[in-house]
Each structure stands twice: as C-alpha cells, then as structure tokens.
Short mmCIF file of C-alpha atoms in Angstrom, two decimals:
data_model
loop_
_atom_site.label_atom_id
_atom_site.label_comp_id
_atom_site.label_asym_id
_atom_site.label_seq_id
_atom_site.Cartn_x
_atom_site.Cartn_y
_atom_site.Cartn_z
CA MET J 1 17.11 -88.65 21.32
CA GLN J 2 20.03 -88.88 19.06
CA GLU J 3 21.32 -91.93 20.93
CA ALA J 4 17.79 -93.60 20.80
CA LEU J 5 17.69 -92.96 16.86
CA LEU J 6 21.24 -94.30 16.54
CA LYS J 7 20.49 -97.58 18.14
CA VAL J 8 17.37 -98.12 15.99
CA VAL J 9 18.98 -97.21 12.61
CA ALA J 10 22.25 -99.10 13.49
CA THR J 11 20.30 -102.28 14.23
CA VAL J 12 18.34 -101.95 10.89
CA ASN J 13 21.56 -101.29 8.95
CA SER J 14 23.22 -104.35 10.48
CA TYR J 15 20.65 -106.63 9.01
CA LEU J 16 20.65 -104.87 5.65
CA THR J 17 24.44 -105.17 5.52
CA ASP J 18 24.86 -108.82 6.69
CA TYR J 19 21.92 -110.36 5.02
CA VAL J 20 21.11 -108.22 1.99
CA LEU J 21 23.73 -105.77 0.87
CA ILE J 22 26.62 -108.40 0.60
CA PHE J 23 24.54 -110.75 -1.55
CA LEU J 24 23.18 -107.94 -3.73
CA LEU J 25 26.65 -106.33 -4.40
CA ILE J 26 28.50 -109.48 -4.99
CA GLY J 27 25.70 -111.15 -6.86
CA VAL J 28 25.16 -108.12 -9.32
CA GLY J 29 28.77 -107.75 -9.71
CA LEU J 30 29.24 -111.52 -10.60
CA PHE J 31 26.12 -111.49 -13.02
CA PHE J 32 27.53 -108.72 -15.10
CA THR J 33 31.18 -109.87 -14.82
CA ILE J 34 29.97 -113.22 -16.45
CA ARG J 35 27.38 -111.65 -18.85
CA THR J 36 30.05 -109.19 -20.16
CA LYS J 37 32.73 -111.72 -20.11
CA PHE J 38 34.86 -109.83 -17.71
CA VAL J 39 34.37 -106.41 -19.35
CA GLN J 40 36.60 -104.82 -16.46
CA VAL J 41 39.60 -106.78 -17.72
CA ARG J 42 38.84 -106.89 -21.45
CA CYS J 43 38.12 -103.26 -21.70
CA PHE J 44 40.32 -101.90 -19.13
CA GLY J 45 42.93 -100.48 -21.48
CA GLU J 46 40.11 -98.99 -23.68
CA GLY J 47 38.82 -97.34 -20.55
CA MET J 48 42.19 -95.91 -19.66
CA LYS J 49 42.77 -94.62 -23.11
CA ASN J 50 39.34 -92.85 -23.05
CA VAL J 51 40.16 -91.14 -19.77
CA PHE J 52 43.85 -90.25 -20.32
CA GLY J 53 44.30 -90.40 -24.13
CA ASN J 54 42.85 -86.67 -24.49
CA LEU J 55 42.93 -85.48 -20.86
CA SER J 56 41.95 -81.88 -20.48
CA LEU J 57 41.05 -79.76 -17.44
CA LYS J 58 39.24 -77.39 -19.79
CA GLY J 59 36.37 -79.16 -21.24
CA GLY J 60 34.39 -75.97 -21.76
CA LYS J 61 30.73 -75.33 -21.54
CA GLN J 62 28.76 -77.80 -23.46
CA LYS J 63 25.50 -77.10 -25.59
CA GLY J 64 23.88 -79.65 -23.65
CA GLY J 65 25.20 -82.23 -21.10
CA LEU J 66 29.05 -82.74 -20.33
CA SER J 67 32.30 -83.83 -22.03
CA SER J 68 33.02 -87.42 -21.16
CA PHE J 69 35.89 -86.39 -18.81
CA GLN J 70 33.62 -83.71 -17.11
CA ALA J 71 31.18 -86.63 -16.37
CA LEU J 72 33.73 -88.87 -15.11
CA ALA J 73 35.20 -86.00 -12.99
CA THR J 74 31.86 -85.36 -11.52
CA ALA J 75 31.34 -89.00 -10.83
CA ILE J 76 34.72 -89.40 -9.32
CA ALA J 77 33.98 -86.17 -7.29
CA ALA J 78 31.20 -88.21 -5.72
CA GLN J 79 33.16 -91.41 -5.32
CA VAL J 80 36.41 -89.99 -4.00
CA GLY J 81 35.24 -88.48 -0.74
CA THR J 82 35.03 -89.40 3.06
CA GLY J 83 34.66 -93.02 2.06
CA ASN J 84 38.35 -93.04 0.81
CA ILE J 85 39.63 -91.73 4.11
CA VAL J 86 36.95 -92.04 6.93
CA GLY J 87 35.21 -94.92 5.46
CA ALA J 88 38.54 -96.90 5.00
CA CYS J 89 39.52 -96.23 8.43
CA GLY J 90 36.24 -97.29 9.85
CA ALA J 91 36.41 -100.48 7.97
CA ILE J 92 39.85 -101.25 9.24
CA LEU J 93 38.89 -100.41 12.81
CA VAL J 94 35.92 -102.64 12.87
CA GLY J 95 36.67 -105.42 10.34
CA GLY J 96 40.44 -105.44 10.71
CA PRO J 97 42.98 -104.89 7.94
CA GLY J 98 41.23 -107.91 6.06
CA ALA J 99 38.38 -105.60 5.37
CA ILE J 100 40.42 -103.88 2.68
CA PHE J 101 40.72 -107.17 0.69
CA TRP J 102 36.91 -107.52 0.57
CA MET J 103 36.71 -103.91 -0.61
CA TRP J 104 39.10 -104.74 -3.43
CA ILE J 105 36.74 -107.66 -4.35
CA ILE J 106 33.66 -105.52 -4.28
CA ALA J 107 35.51 -102.95 -6.27
CA PHE J 108 36.66 -105.43 -8.92
CA LEU J 109 33.05 -106.90 -9.44
CA GLY J 110 31.78 -103.22 -8.95
CA MET J 111 33.82 -102.21 -12.19
CA ALA J 112 31.28 -104.54 -14.16
CA THR J 113 28.29 -103.21 -12.25
CA ILE J 114 29.17 -99.62 -12.89
CA TYR J 115 29.77 -100.31 -16.64
CA ALA J 116 26.19 -101.52 -16.77
CA GLU J 117 25.05 -98.45 -14.88
CA ALA J 118 26.81 -95.98 -16.97
CA THR J 119 25.76 -97.83 -20.19
CA LEU J 120 22.06 -98.03 -19.29
CA ALA J 121 22.20 -94.25 -18.30
CA GLN J 122 23.31 -93.49 -21.74
CA LYS J 123 20.86 -95.86 -23.45
CA THR J 124 17.79 -94.51 -21.62
CA ARG J 125 18.69 -90.75 -21.36
CA LYS J 126 16.50 -87.99 -22.90
CA VAL J 127 17.80 -85.01 -24.69
CA ASN J 128 15.46 -82.04 -24.59
CA GLU J 129 14.88 -79.62 -27.37
CA ASP J 130 17.04 -76.94 -25.52
CA GLY J 131 19.94 -79.43 -25.46
CA THR J 132 19.58 -80.24 -21.72
CA VAL J 133 20.02 -83.87 -20.77
CA GLU J 134 17.70 -86.00 -18.48
CA GLY J 135 19.06 -89.28 -17.39
CA GLY J 136 19.68 -91.68 -14.49
CA PRO J 137 18.37 -94.74 -12.76
CA VAL J 138 14.80 -93.43 -12.75
CA TYR J 139 14.81 -93.71 -16.47
CA TYR J 140 16.22 -97.11 -16.78
CA ILE J 141 14.02 -98.37 -13.90
CA LYS J 142 11.03 -97.24 -16.02
CA THR J 143 12.53 -98.84 -19.03
CA ALA J 144 12.98 -102.24 -17.20
CA PHE J 145 9.42 -102.14 -15.71
CA THR J 146 6.56 -100.51 -17.48
CA GLY J 147 3.22 -99.49 -15.86
CA LYS J 148 2.53 -98.69 -12.20
CA PHE J 149 5.34 -100.92 -10.84
CA GLY J 150 8.00 -99.27 -12.83
CA LYS J 151 6.61 -95.85 -11.86
CA GLY J 152 6.40 -96.72 -8.23
CA LEU J 153 9.93 -98.10 -8.21
CA ALA J 154 11.20 -95.04 -9.83
CA VAL J 155 9.49 -92.86 -7.28
CA PHE J 156 10.87 -94.90 -4.52
CA PHE J 157 14.40 -94.58 -5.91
CA ALA J 158 14.04 -90.84 -6.60
CA VAL J 159 12.91 -90.33 -2.87
CA ALA J 160 15.72 -92.41 -1.35
CA THR J 161 18.36 -90.72 -3.67
CA THR J 162 17.03 -87.14 -2.74
CA LEU J 163 17.38 -88.01 0.96
CA ALA J 164 20.55 -90.06 0.71
CA LEU J 165 22.61 -87.88 -1.45
CA GLY J 166 21.03 -84.55 -1.39
CA PHE J 167 20.49 -84.29 2.34
CA MET J 168 21.87 -86.99 4.40
CA GLY J 169 25.07 -87.58 2.37
CA SER J 170 26.05 -83.98 2.56
CA MET J 171 25.95 -84.17 6.38
CA VAL J 172 28.49 -87.03 6.42
CA GLN J 173 30.88 -84.78 4.29
CA SER J 174 30.68 -81.64 6.34
CA ASN J 175 30.67 -83.80 9.65
CA SER J 176 34.11 -85.20 8.63
CA ILE J 177 35.36 -81.74 7.58
CA ALA J 178 34.34 -80.28 10.96
CA GLY J 179 35.97 -83.27 12.69
CA THR J 180 39.26 -83.06 11.03
CA MET J 181 39.38 -79.21 10.76
CA GLY J 182 38.62 -79.14 14.44
CA LYS J 183 41.58 -81.32 15.38
CA ALA J 184 43.93 -79.81 12.93
CA PHE J 185 43.35 -76.22 14.17
CA ASN J 186 42.21 -76.84 17.85
CA ILE J 187 38.63 -75.77 17.24
CA GLY J 188 36.31 -77.05 20.00
CA GLU J 189 33.18 -78.89 19.19
CA GLY J 190 31.21 -76.08 20.46
CA PHE J 191 32.47 -73.96 17.59
CA TYR J 192 31.92 -76.40 14.73
CA TRP J 193 28.99 -74.30 13.77
CA ILE J 194 31.32 -71.84 12.39
CA ILE J 195 32.90 -74.51 10.07
CA GLY J 196 29.26 -75.61 9.09
CA ILE J 197 28.43 -71.99 7.96
CA ALA J 198 31.55 -71.62 6.04
CA VAL J 199 31.19 -75.04 4.10
CA ALA J 200 27.31 -74.30 3.65
CA VAL J 201 28.09 -70.86 2.04
CA LEU J 202 30.78 -72.13 -0.28
CA ALA J 203 28.71 -75.00 -1.41
CA GLY J 204 25.62 -72.75 -1.92
CA VAL J 205 27.66 -70.76 -4.39
CA VAL J 206 28.45 -73.81 -6.55
CA PHE J 207 24.74 -75.13 -6.19
CA LEU J 208 23.26 -71.98 -7.50
CA GLY J 209 25.62 -72.01 -10.72
CA GLY J 210 24.10 -75.18 -12.08
CA VAL J 211 25.58 -78.12 -13.71
CA ASN J 212 28.17 -76.04 -15.86
CA ARG J 213 29.66 -74.43 -12.75
CA LEU J 214 29.74 -77.98 -11.18
CA ALA J 215 31.50 -79.38 -14.13
CA SER J 216 33.94 -76.46 -14.20
CA VAL J 217 34.83 -76.96 -10.55
CA THR J 218 35.16 -80.75 -10.53
CA GLU J 219 37.13 -81.33 -13.62
CA LYS J 220 39.92 -79.04 -12.21
CA LEU J 221 39.44 -80.06 -8.46
CA VAL J 222 39.44 -83.85 -8.82
CA PRO J 223 42.78 -84.22 -10.49
CA VAL J 224 44.57 -81.78 -8.16
CA MET J 225 43.11 -83.17 -4.98
CA ALA J 226 43.82 -86.71 -6.01
CA CYS J 227 47.59 -85.88 -6.88
CA LEU J 228 48.05 -83.95 -3.60
CA TYR J 229 46.76 -86.91 -1.39
CA LEU J 230 48.68 -89.58 -3.46
CA ILE J 231 52.05 -87.61 -3.03
CA GLY J 232 51.39 -87.27 0.68
CA SER J 233 50.52 -91.02 0.91
CA LEU J 234 53.42 -92.25 -1.04
CA ILE J 235 55.90 -90.13 1.32
CA VAL J 236 54.42 -92.02 4.25
CA ILE J 237 54.61 -95.40 2.50
CA PHE J 238 58.27 -94.92 1.46
CA ALA J 239 59.07 -93.91 5.04
CA ARG J 240 57.56 -97.21 6.16
CA ILE J 241 58.73 -99.08 3.29
CA GLN J 242 60.12 -101.99 5.44
CA TYR J 243 56.69 -102.76 6.73
CA VAL J 244 54.84 -102.73 3.40
CA PRO J 245 55.31 -106.50 2.94
CA GLU J 246 54.02 -107.02 6.39
CA THR J 247 51.13 -104.59 5.57
CA PHE J 248 50.03 -106.66 2.48
CA GLY J 249 50.48 -109.82 4.60
CA MET J 250 48.03 -108.58 7.22
CA ILE J 251 45.43 -107.54 4.58
CA PHE J 252 45.37 -111.04 3.08
CA LYS J 253 45.88 -112.84 6.51
CA TYR J 254 43.01 -111.08 8.32
CA ALA J 255 40.69 -111.27 5.32
CA PHE J 256 40.11 -114.93 6.39
CA ASN J 257 41.46 -115.01 9.94
CA ALA J 258 40.00 -111.73 11.36
CA ASN J 259 39.26 -113.30 14.70
CA ALA J 260 42.96 -113.25 15.49
CA LEU J 261 42.74 -109.48 15.65
CA ILE J 262 39.26 -108.26 16.27
CA GLY J 263 38.21 -111.13 18.49
CA GLY J 264 35.09 -113.29 18.67
CA GLY J 265 34.53 -116.62 16.83
CA ILE J 266 35.80 -117.42 13.32
CA GLY J 267 32.40 -116.93 11.90
CA TYR J 268 31.65 -113.74 13.49
CA ALA J 269 34.92 -112.18 12.70
CA LEU J 270 34.87 -113.19 8.94
CA LYS J 271 31.25 -111.87 8.65
CA THR J 272 32.38 -108.57 10.16
CA ALA J 273 35.33 -108.22 7.88
CA ILE J 274 33.20 -109.07 4.82
CA SER J 275 30.28 -106.75 5.75
CA GLN J 276 32.57 -103.80 6.60
CA GLY J 277 34.34 -104.47 3.28
CA ALA J 278 30.88 -104.55 1.50
CA LYS J 279 29.42 -101.54 3.46
CA ARG J 280 32.50 -99.23 3.07
CA GLY J 281 33.11 -100.36 -0.29
CA LEU J 282 29.63 -99.42 -1.52
CA PHE J 283 30.13 -95.95 0.26
CA SER J 284 33.54 -95.56 -1.44
CA ASN J 285 33.16 -96.54 -5.09
CA GLU J 286 29.27 -96.49 -5.15
CA ALA J 287 29.16 -99.10 -7.87
CA GLY J 288 25.47 -100.48 -7.57
CA MET J 289 24.14 -97.53 -5.55
CA GLY J 290 22.76 -95.59 -8.58
CA SER J 291 24.54 -92.31 -7.72
CA THR J 292 27.11 -91.84 -10.54
CA PRO J 293 24.85 -92.98 -13.59
CA HIS J 294 23.35 -89.44 -13.16
CA ALA J 295 26.72 -87.91 -14.32
CA HIS J 296 27.45 -90.61 -16.88
CA ALA J 297 24.03 -89.83 -18.51
CA GLN J 298 25.27 -86.30 -19.17
CA ALA J 299 28.33 -87.36 -21.14
CA ASN J 300 28.34 -86.58 -25.03
CA VAL J 301 29.86 -89.72 -26.35
CA LYS J 302 29.58 -91.56 -29.56
CA THR J 303 28.43 -94.89 -28.03
CA ALA J 304 27.19 -96.02 -24.54
CA HIS J 305 29.94 -98.52 -24.44
CA GLU J 306 32.42 -95.73 -24.51
CA GLN J 307 31.12 -94.06 -21.40
CA GLY J 308 30.63 -97.48 -19.76
CA THR J 309 34.44 -98.31 -20.03
CA THR J 310 35.34 -94.75 -18.69
CA ALA J 311 32.97 -95.24 -15.77
CA MET J 312 34.98 -98.43 -14.94
CA ILE J 313 38.09 -96.30 -14.40
CA GLY J 314 36.31 -94.15 -11.84
CA VAL J 315 35.97 -97.14 -9.70
CA PHE J 316 39.49 -98.24 -10.25
CA ILE J 317 41.01 -94.82 -9.24
CA ASP J 318 38.62 -94.62 -6.31
CA THR J 319 39.43 -98.00 -4.74
CA PHE J 320 42.54 -99.53 -6.23
CA VAL J 321 44.41 -96.25 -6.06
CA VAL J 322 43.15 -93.60 -3.65
CA LEU J 323 41.52 -96.03 -1.04
CA THR J 324 44.46 -98.33 -1.23
CA MET J 325 46.76 -95.48 -0.35
CA THR J 326 44.78 -94.80 2.83
CA ALA J 327 44.94 -98.35 3.79
CA LEU J 328 48.56 -98.81 3.31
CA VAL J 329 49.27 -95.66 5.39
CA VAL J 330 47.05 -96.58 8.08
CA ILE J 331 48.17 -100.30 8.35
CA SER J 332 51.89 -99.74 7.84
CA THR J 333 52.04 -97.17 10.70
CA LEU J 334 49.36 -98.25 13.16
CA TYR J 335 49.18 -102.01 12.62
CA ALA J 336 52.46 -103.28 11.23
CA GLY J 337 55.82 -103.16 12.91
CA GLY J 338 54.40 -103.44 16.23
CA GLY J 339 51.90 -100.52 15.69
CA VAL J 340 49.51 -99.51 18.52
CA LEU J 341 46.64 -101.15 17.00
CA GLY J 342 48.29 -104.31 15.82
CA ASN J 343 48.28 -106.09 19.16
CA PRO J 344 44.79 -107.19 20.28
CA ALA J 345 46.14 -107.38 23.79
CA THR J 346 46.68 -103.70 23.72
CA TYR J 347 43.56 -102.56 21.97
CA THR J 348 40.46 -104.49 21.54
CA MET J 349 38.07 -103.44 18.84
CA GLU J 350 35.74 -101.66 21.04
CA GLY J 351 38.66 -99.89 22.87
CA ALA J 352 40.14 -98.78 19.49
CA LEU J 353 36.73 -97.50 18.32
CA ALA J 354 36.38 -95.37 21.55
CA ALA J 355 40.03 -94.14 21.45
CA PHE J 356 40.26 -93.39 17.61
CA PRO J 357 37.35 -91.86 16.04
CA LYS J 358 37.13 -92.76 12.39
CA ALA J 359 37.90 -89.22 11.02
CA ASN J 360 40.98 -88.83 13.28
CA LEU J 361 42.59 -92.30 12.67
CA ALA J 362 44.01 -91.11 9.29
CA GLN J 363 45.30 -88.06 10.98
CA MET J 364 47.04 -90.25 13.44
CA ALA J 365 48.58 -92.54 10.78
CA PHE J 366 49.79 -89.55 8.81
CA GLY J 367 51.19 -88.03 12.01
CA GLU J 368 53.42 -91.07 12.63
CA VAL J 369 55.77 -89.74 9.72
CA PHE J 370 54.77 -86.07 9.19
CA GLY J 371 54.58 -85.21 13.00
CA THR J 372 51.23 -84.74 14.75
CA THR J 373 50.53 -81.12 13.85
CA PHE J 374 51.37 -81.39 10.02
CA GLY J 375 49.73 -84.75 9.85
CA ASN J 376 46.50 -83.37 11.24
CA ILE J 377 46.59 -80.40 8.92
CA PHE J 378 47.33 -82.46 5.85
CA VAL J 379 44.53 -84.78 6.31
CA ALA J 380 42.14 -82.02 7.21
CA VAL J 381 43.02 -80.20 3.90
CA CYS J 382 42.77 -83.13 1.77
CA LEU J 383 39.53 -84.40 3.38
CA PHE J 384 38.04 -80.91 2.88
CA PHE J 385 38.70 -81.17 -0.91
CA PHE J 386 37.42 -84.65 -1.18
CA ALA J 387 34.36 -84.14 0.93
CA PHE J 388 33.56 -80.71 -0.54
CA SER J 389 33.72 -82.12 -4.13
CA THR J 390 31.28 -84.98 -3.00
CA ILE J 391 28.97 -82.45 -1.56
CA LEU J 392 28.82 -80.70 -4.93
CA SER J 393 28.24 -83.86 -7.01
CA TRP J 394 25.78 -85.54 -4.61
CA ASN J 395 23.72 -82.34 -4.49
CA PHE J 396 23.42 -82.33 -8.23
CA PHE J 397 22.47 -86.09 -8.27
CA GLY J 398 19.95 -85.34 -5.57
CA LYS J 399 18.48 -82.34 -7.55
CA ILE J 400 18.01 -84.59 -10.62
CA ASN J 401 15.65 -86.78 -8.55
CA PHE J 402 14.02 -83.92 -6.78
CA GLN J 403 13.19 -82.43 -10.14
CA TYR J 404 11.78 -85.73 -11.32
CA LEU J 405 9.54 -85.89 -8.25
CA PHE J 406 8.36 -82.27 -8.12
CA GLY J 407 9.51 -80.33 -11.28
CA LYS J 408 12.04 -77.69 -11.78
CA LYS J 409 10.02 -74.74 -10.23
CA TYR J 410 10.72 -76.01 -6.79
CA THR J 411 14.48 -76.45 -7.30
CA VAL J 412 15.16 -73.27 -4.99
CA VAL J 413 13.41 -75.20 -2.16
CA TYR J 414 15.65 -78.17 -2.60
CA THR J 415 18.73 -76.06 -2.66
CA ALA J 416 17.85 -74.27 0.40
CA ILE J 417 17.11 -77.47 2.35
CA ALA J 418 20.37 -79.05 1.02
CA ILE J 419 22.39 -75.99 2.39
CA VAL J 420 20.67 -76.28 5.82
CA PHE J 421 21.69 -80.11 5.96
CA VAL J 422 25.29 -79.15 4.90
CA PHE J 423 25.31 -76.97 7.94
CA LEU J 424 23.73 -79.48 10.40
CA GLY J 425 25.99 -82.05 9.52
CA ALA J 426 28.89 -80.18 11.07
CA ILE J 427 27.10 -80.08 14.51
CA PHE J 428 25.54 -83.67 14.58
CA SER J 429 26.83 -86.81 16.21
CA ASN J 430 29.42 -88.48 13.98
CA ASP J 431 27.83 -92.09 14.37
CA LEU J 432 24.43 -90.89 13.80
CA VAL J 433 25.23 -89.17 10.61
CA TRP J 434 27.05 -92.20 9.25
CA GLU J 435 24.27 -94.56 10.18
CA LEU J 436 21.55 -92.47 8.50
CA THR J 437 23.52 -92.03 5.39
CA ASP J 438 24.19 -95.75 5.26
CA PHE J 439 20.38 -96.46 5.54
CA PHE J 440 19.32 -94.44 2.74
CA ASN J 441 22.20 -95.50 0.56
CA TYR J 442 20.95 -99.20 0.97
CA LEU J 443 17.46 -98.05 0.08
CA MET J 444 18.90 -96.71 -3.20
CA VAL J 445 20.70 -100.01 -3.94
CA LEU J 446 17.42 -102.22 -3.90
CA PRO J 447 15.47 -100.68 -6.94
CA ASN J 448 18.67 -99.89 -8.93
CA VAL J 449 20.00 -103.46 -8.66
CA ILE J 450 16.67 -104.98 -9.57
CA ALA J 451 16.55 -102.78 -12.88
CA LEU J 452 20.14 -103.50 -13.68
CA VAL J 453 19.51 -107.25 -13.75
CA ALA J 454 16.30 -106.91 -15.62
CA LEU J 455 18.08 -105.08 -18.33
CA GLY J 456 21.15 -107.29 -18.60
CA SER J 457 20.52 -107.98 -22.30
CA MET J 458 20.46 -104.32 -22.94
CA VAL J 459 24.04 -104.09 -21.32
CA VAL J 460 25.24 -106.86 -23.41
CA SER J 461 23.94 -105.42 -26.60
CA ALA J 462 25.56 -102.13 -25.80
CA LEU J 463 28.88 -103.84 -25.30
CA LYS J 464 28.54 -105.62 -28.66
CA GLU J 465 27.66 -102.33 -30.37
CA GLY J 466 30.38 -100.45 -28.93
CA LYS J 467 33.08 -102.96 -29.93
CA ALA J 468 31.67 -103.12 -33.45
CA ALA J 469 31.81 -99.35 -33.69
CA LYS J 470 35.39 -99.35 -32.57
CA GLU J 471 36.36 -101.94 -35.09
CA ALA J 472 34.58 -100.00 -37.82
CA ALA J 473 36.35 -96.85 -36.81
CA ALA J 474 39.72 -98.69 -36.76
CA LEU J 475 39.09 -100.27 -40.26
CA SER J 476 38.08 -96.68 -41.69
CA ALA J 477 41.10 -95.21 -40.35
CA LYS J 478 43.40 -97.98 -41.77
CA VAL J 479 41.77 -97.71 -45.19
CA ALA J 480 42.18 -93.89 -44.99
CA GLU J 481 45.83 -94.29 -44.15
CA GLU J 482 46.42 -96.69 -47.13
CA SER J 483 44.75 -94.35 -49.57
CA ALA J 484 46.93 -91.41 -48.32
CA GLU J 485 49.98 -93.53 -48.82
CA GLU J 486 48.86 -94.37 -52.51
#
C-alpha cells in the first residue's frame, strides 16, 4: 500500500515541481526583488544589525508575542532542519552538484519574498486584549481578498498548513532522526519505534508548554546547534581544502551541464538540476511557503520593516551558511578529487540513490574525515537538534492554523494527533514521508503566493515607512547629541 501511494504522490509532485513550483518561487522572488529595488541587498546590513546588534539568548517572557530575536530563532528553528542536511544531500544526489547553484538563486530571490511575508504578517496581525497575538498568512490572505473567496482561500491554506507542518512535516523530521540515529548506534529498523517514542515524548513536553516555552527553547538551541554544525563542517572543509576550488567549479559547471554527471539529455538534466534546487530550496529556507510568517507575526518591533529585514537574515543563515556547509562537505569528499560519486561511470544517479539513502549521505561524507563511527554520530547528533527544533516550530505554526479552523478548545486534540505523527514518522518509509510532506508544502505555496502578489503595494509602503522611521530616529539621535554637546 505504501508503494502504491508513493507512486501516485511522487507523480503529482513531479508535475507540481517542474511546471508550477519553479515558476511561482522564481516569479514571486523576482516580483518583490524588483518592487522593493533589491531589498535583500539594500537592507542586508540593517537586517544583520537587527539580528546581531543586540543579540541575547535570554529574551525573557513577553507580555504578549515574542522578542524580535525569539521570533527569528523560532523561524530559523523551522528553516534549519533536515532540509539543510538531508534535503541538500537529496538535491545533490538527484540533480547533481549544480542543484546547489539553483538553491542559491532561489534563496537570494527568497530573501525578498520572506521580507514581504514577514512585513505583511506584522501589518495584518491582531493583538488581543490579553496581549496574545494572532497573525500569519491566513490574516493577510483575508486582507488581500475580502468576501467568500478570501475566506475560502484562507481555509484552504490553514488546512494545508495543519497537515503539512503539524502532521506530515513532523514525520520527515522524526524519520530522519531515526535513520541517522539507527546508523550511528547500530539500531535496526525493527527498533526505530523506540526512537519514535523518545522523540514524541520530548516533543510533547514542549508542545504542552505553549509559545513561551517554545521561544525559551529555540532562542538557546538554535545558536548552539548552528555553531556545532558549522565547526564540524569547517574541520572537514579545511581537511579537504585542496578540493574546495574543484568543489565550487562543479557547482557552477553542473548547474548548466548537469547531463555530464547525472545522464540524460541536456534539457532533461538541466530541468532536473533546477527542479531539485527549487524543491529542496523551498523545503530548506521556506521562503514563499507561508510557514515562518507565523513566527514573525509574534515579534514585538517598532515597524513591520524591521522584522522584514530580520527575516531576510534567517534565509541567509539557512541557505548561504548552513546549507552551503553541507554542500561543500558532501561535494568535496564524495565528488571532487576522484570521489566515489564524481565519476558517472562508477555510479549512475539511480545507482547512487539506491546505494546512499539521503539521510546517510552526509554521514558518509563526514566519515571521510572524521572516520566512519564518529562521522555517523556527529551527523546524527546535529540532525537530531536540527530536526527536533523544526518539529517544535512547525507544530506551533500548525497549531495556529488548527485554532483558526476549530478554535482553541480543541487544541489538545491537535497536540495528541501531532505527537502520534511524530512517532509514526520514525517507522514509515523514508521516500513516502518526504513525498507526502512535499505535496502539502506545495499546496501551502499556492494561496500564500497569490496573496503576497496581491498585497505588493502594502509591502512597498511598509518599506518606505520603515526607512522613514529609521531616518527620523537617526535625526533625533543626532539632534540630541548636538544638544548634549552644547
């Protein structure tokens, strides 16, 4: 039954990826890049200052909502997950090293898209009398389209998000945890249910603690897990430093000449590289998917523009830092320098997919420098933190949409179902879990992108308001300084 379902879902996903997703992601990214006059370049420094200028791992409990960094940490916890390790490996296996180039392109454009998402989430959010905040794509979808159409589109998005993030998405994360932990500690697949129970119990403890416990966990977990993974990656990269130029060369070469490595005609190979970049790029940085706006809506900031620039840094960290580290490690060890996957005469794409499951490719790559045992353990530990943090954030995003559909009184039902799905992910087929998650992710993209484009003028206005507020604040500070000197 799993095999039959896998074939159906995989076929539908292939059409959505090749003929819908690529055009939507690139199109909306270009749209906001042009409308905002390259906000991802012009305001990049401002975003970095917002994130790292007053960095604190103790944001504290807010009266309502979250601090700006807590919101970003919750968003990055969702973004930096299996997509950065397993997703990147899958893109390289199927689309060749050139798929990473297209993931960079998607991310660059996605920085403008996520600026729009975060800005609109701030502009359309609702603050209740008790201080709690309600916000996310369902609110800006209804702002973009009034009447029955807007309500219907919002419901469609809420259902897709509940399924994609609250349920199916958690399965991908626990599935990857089980796969890497199993290999690292010699646990047979017949005992993955033990890992599933352990992850489900840990997740349940945080689920029941609400948004403040989530923020408290993610604001501490995200910086630590990112630093751990980056240090390990840099060790491997320095050990293979002589192959780094060849690694970058392969990324750019096979972005346009993928057939030389993965086979097939030029058109087929190029389409495969681009589609893998788009598909795994979406799963990695989530720009355009409509997930992270739920976190950015919670941020207590002076202007919507401020959180928009902060959100851009989340995509930058996710793709240009963390995911790129994975790519450099994998390509420099397994493709460059006569690596086992660098010669199409040795491994065809189909043979590589059969021999190296996505979750284990990174373990093999790190094992080339760290040794098989320690390499397996290092990736398993890092992926556990990455995937577990994603489970927490995605559950929160799913819960917001579940409550929108059914009200807060049924939240306990949602939490119970979510915990079951976390467990099931550990014991289900790897490929089926990924295909199901991709399918519902794609469904989220459709109504989200339509609303984003419809509210393009609101995004541009927020950008102008934010820049004006910044200039006014700078002028006031200058006047105050001059008065103090007098």
